[in-house]
XYZ file of C-alpha atoms in Angstrom:
155
model
C 29.983 11.993 101.389
C 28.207 13.981 104.014
C 26.554 11.580 106.459
C 24.323 12.721 109.325
C 25.579 12.148 112.826
C 24.609 8.916 114.532
C 21.885 9.368 117.118
C 22.434 8.184 120.650
C 19.834 6.095 122.497
C 18.543 9.039 124.553
C 18.118 11.074 121.357
C 16.167 8.266 119.725
C 13.712 8.252 122.606
C 12.802 11.876 121.841
C 11.693 11.055 118.297
C 7.941 10.657 118.047
C 6.564 7.650 116.167
C 4.891 10.017 113.698
C 8.187 11.792 112.973
C 9.940 8.459 112.548
C 7.288 7.247 110.097
C 7.486 10.535 108.164
C 11.279 10.229 107.965
C 11.154 6.615 106.798
C 8.471 7.415 104.244
C 10.485 10.373 102.913
C 13.612 8.224 102.513
C 11.704 5.360 100.878
C 10.001 7.733 98.447
C 13.306 9.401 97.547
C 14.983 6.044 96.965
C 12.044 4.854 94.840
C 12.147 7.921 92.604
C 15.281 6.724 90.789
C 13.959 3.224 90.098
C 11.860 3.974 86.974
C 14.900 5.403 85.164
C 16.959 2.391 86.226
C 14.193 0.083 84.995
C 14.208 1.792 81.592
C 17.999 1.509 81.375
C 17.992 -2.172 82.381
C 15.171 -2.933 79.920
C 17.117 -1.382 77.036
C 20.269 -3.211 78.107
C 18.368 -6.505 78.299
C 16.753 -5.999 74.887
C 20.167 -5.338 73.330
C 21.674 -8.388 75.038
C 18.814 -10.567 73.811
C 19.324 -9.299 70.262
C 23.081 -9.982 70.369
C 22.581 -13.487 71.777
C 19.910 -14.254 69.185
C 22.118 -13.109 66.315
C 25.074 -15.094 67.649
C 22.864 -18.192 68.019
C 21.711 -17.858 64.388
C 25.284 -17.505 63.158
C 26.379 -20.524 65.168
C 23.470 -22.628 63.887
C 24.283 -21.681 60.303
C 27.912 -22.712 60.749
C 26.942 -25.963 62.475
C 24.575 -26.800 59.607
C 27.175 -26.081 56.920
C 27.318 -29.137 54.618
C 30.630 -28.503 52.827
C 33.088 -27.121 55.386
C 36.406 -25.801 54.170
C 39.733 -25.517 56.031
C 38.690 -22.374 57.874
C 35.362 -23.804 59.036
C 36.582 -25.274 62.399
C 38.173 -21.949 63.400
C 35.064 -19.991 62.366
C 32.866 -22.451 64.253
C 34.982 -22.126 67.402
C 34.893 -18.333 67.150
C 31.089 -18.402 66.694
C 30.728 -20.626 69.775
C 32.860 -18.231 71.836
C 30.895 -15.208 70.641
C 27.603 -16.949 71.393
C 28.802 -17.977 74.873
C 29.859 -14.391 75.642
C 26.592 -12.906 74.409
C 24.513 -15.516 76.207
C 26.388 -14.835 79.451
C 25.771 -11.121 78.972
C 22.057 -11.787 78.286
C 21.705 -13.803 81.485
C 23.452 -11.104 83.493
C 21.230 -8.346 82.072
C 18.127 -10.465 82.681
C 19.184 -10.893 86.295
C 19.768 -7.139 86.652
C 16.360 -6.396 85.159
C 14.628 -8.813 87.535
C 16.486 -7.280 90.465
C 15.225 -3.788 89.588
C 11.664 -5.052 89.113
C 11.884 -6.729 92.515
C 13.238 -3.519 94.079
C 10.324 -1.544 92.619
C 7.824 -4.039 94.027
C 9.497 -4.017 97.452
C 9.677 -0.242 97.428
C 6.001 0.118 96.519
C 5.004 -2.274 99.296
C 7.181 -0.452 101.831
C 5.800 2.942 100.824
C 2.251 1.607 101.140
C 3.030 0.111 104.574
C 4.635 3.279 105.928
C 1.897 5.446 104.424
C -0.652 3.392 106.349
C 1.441 3.801 109.484
C 1.484 7.559 108.893
C -2.316 7.542 108.650
C -2.573 5.977 112.093
C -2.503 2.294 111.211
C -0.594 1.413 114.368
C -3.179 -1.030 115.714
C -1.481 -4.277 114.850
C 1.841 -3.011 116.215
C 0.363 -2.016 119.569
C -1.837 -5.058 120.225
C 0.828 -6.844 122.286
C 1.646 -3.730 124.317
C -2.021 -3.059 125.056
C -2.606 -6.700 126.046
C 0.360 -6.598 128.453
C -0.762 -3.263 129.913
C -4.181 -4.790 130.578
C -2.524 -7.668 132.460
C -2.620 -10.170 129.603
C 0.029 -12.633 128.510
C 3.085 -11.751 126.463
C 3.537 -13.064 122.929
C 6.133 -15.469 124.272
C 3.740 -16.826 126.911
C 0.932 -17.192 124.359
C 3.239 -19.048 121.973
C 4.463 -21.344 124.749
C 0.887 -22.069 125.806
C -0.068 -22.868 122.183
C 2.921 -25.240 121.839
C 1.983 -27.041 125.061
C -1.562 -27.541 123.781
C -0.276 -28.890 120.465
C 2.132 -31.288 122.183
C -0.532 -32.426 124.629
C -3.071 -32.954 121.852
C -0.816 -35.217 119.803
């Protein structure tokens, strides 16, 4: 793989916030572009796993409800249980994979929205503490300590 060189601290200081946001947004968007295809693949995989587990469950239930078992019935029943267990394990695994992709899509969408807002100048909430300190106000730590002291004193 061809990885970019690691930036040194002095190089990082030359990167403008706007360029950093644009870079992050570009990477997030590129990473998100592959997720719909992965979602489709995981959905198909999950549907197939559900079908296999359902069929195995039906077969097992039929064998368990058999009224006149013959000599081969215990072996067939054991085999049906094993097949059902395997298919059910596979179904759970595919369900987990599908949920993971759905979660990744949601996270990705939220991150893209956040960084898009940052790119449009939505820096306000990130700079509030810096502006307060520049104006001679208290740091976040001092404000939190003061709030804790009030809470402890009020109890």
